[in-house]
Amino acid sequence: MAARDKGANEEYVRPIRRILVIGLLMFLMALFLLWRIDSPRAERFRAMLVDRFVPSMDWALVPVTKTVDMIEGFESYARLYEQNQDLRRELQQMRAWREAALQLEQENAKLLDLNKVRLDPALTFVTGVVLADSGSPFRQSVLLNVGARDGIQDGWATTDGLGLVGRISGVGQTTSRVILLTDPGSRIPVTIQPTGQRALLVGDNSALPPVEFIEDMEQVRPGDRVVSSGDGGVFPAGLLVGQLVTGPNRRLRVRLSADYERLEFLRVLRSTPADPVGAPGGLVGPGPRLQEPSEIVAEEAADG
């Protein structure tokens, strides 16, 4: 009985399946012919079909759109990952070059010492490693691993190789403290180029310290270069400090050239003051010695 029912079902299913397949093929053939017919009436009919069915099929395209977005996002993440790996490799190379430069600097210093080469003290420096950042809400400073044994003195300027960082304030036997330009107690005379206006860089515990006491405000513009002026013998003249910018309250500030976020090595510039010259004759050597009146009288008496 069951076998007979199964055979009867198959007899009904096969014709229906054939009819459906034939109907689908005819529909596809008619759709193909409709899209291939080149006539105004067929064009209007195609436009009507598109306007009628395509907007209502947006829900069916959502999975496809999401899938495409996921693929594009994955490709962008892959590109970012590759760029990150390239940057890591470049950073490792830069660290290797930095270590090589420090070694060459030490070897150069040893060779100069062996050859007894005397350089201009204003052009020499001592490189130190930043041991700790002792910054606080009321004080901005760092510690270096160079001190009195290396000839470090109070007031010497420090740079990170590009821009001015601060000055030595406190020297121990093996360490020294550097007061940063952002410290509230820092006051640095500067020159604004290219106009040559003199001003004062004042630390205020922010990353953009302001400039005050500018001679002529109308001659300075944001973007001007700021360098040390050398006034008062605080720092050597011409050291790069930063660039003028406009603060939130329209106050002129300086974007420092030194990278305060990555202070690892600092250069302490030796700035030995020049010998004072009391008279113009001192520039070319000692002049002839003048005789005292008593000596002149004694010589005349001897001749007489």
Phi, psi and omega in degrees: 000315179295321179295322179295317178297320180295318179295322178295322178296319180295325179296327178279325185289318184299313177296321179297319179297318179296319180297318180296317180295316180295320178296320178295318178296319178294322178295317179295321179295319178294321178296320178297314179295322179298320182282345179265343181288130182251088178209154180300322181294317178295323179296317178296322179293319178296318179297322178295318178296317180297315180295331184278320190253328185295313180301326180283353180262012179299324180298330180285335180274350181301312178301320179296316180297316179296321179295318178296319179297320179296320179295317178296320177296320178296319178296320178295319177297322177296318177296318178298321179296317178297318178296321178297319178296319178297318179295322177297317178295318177296322178296319177297319177296319179296321177296319177297318178295323179296316178297320178296321178295319178295319178296317177297323178296317178295318178296321178297319179296321178295318180294320177297323179292321179294323181274358179058042179280128180257117180254164174295120183302333181289346183253003182255163181206164176239129181266130179234157178262136178287118181275318184203151175256107183264028180295151179211173177300344184240359182205133179242111181202162176225162179251138177248158181268023175239145184210215184297328179295338178263006179082016181289140180232155178298142176092350181291146181280151177232141178227165175259016182101339179241306183233164179292136182252317183174206181220156178288129178219086182113114184236126172257185181292320183239353181224165176210155181253138180246120173276122184282161179294340180275355180292140180300338179269005182271131176224113186237123173288131184229166175237134180261118181260150012266000185281343180077020179290135179271145180204183181230122176273121187245122176287136180224026177068024178235166181286344180237084181292146181277163173247137183232167176057042176287136184298310182222106183295333184288344183263000180246149182222152172302136184104346178294150182276139181243125179229164177290143184268337183082001180294139178076002180069019180290307180228158170297148181286149173091004178283131181293130178253311181170211185223141180290137174223165178259126180282178181300327181263026179066017178271137181287129178229175183238125170274110187292140179285331179291142180272095183288346179280342183225062177272096180251319179232138177232146176257125177263114183277127175283123180230082178279125181295150180286155178293133180292143178249118185275333183214156180301329180295338180292346180285333183247359179121171181291138179275180180293144182282129179275138181279145175284154179303323180296324180291324179295317180297320180295320179293321179294322178295322180292325180287328181285000000 
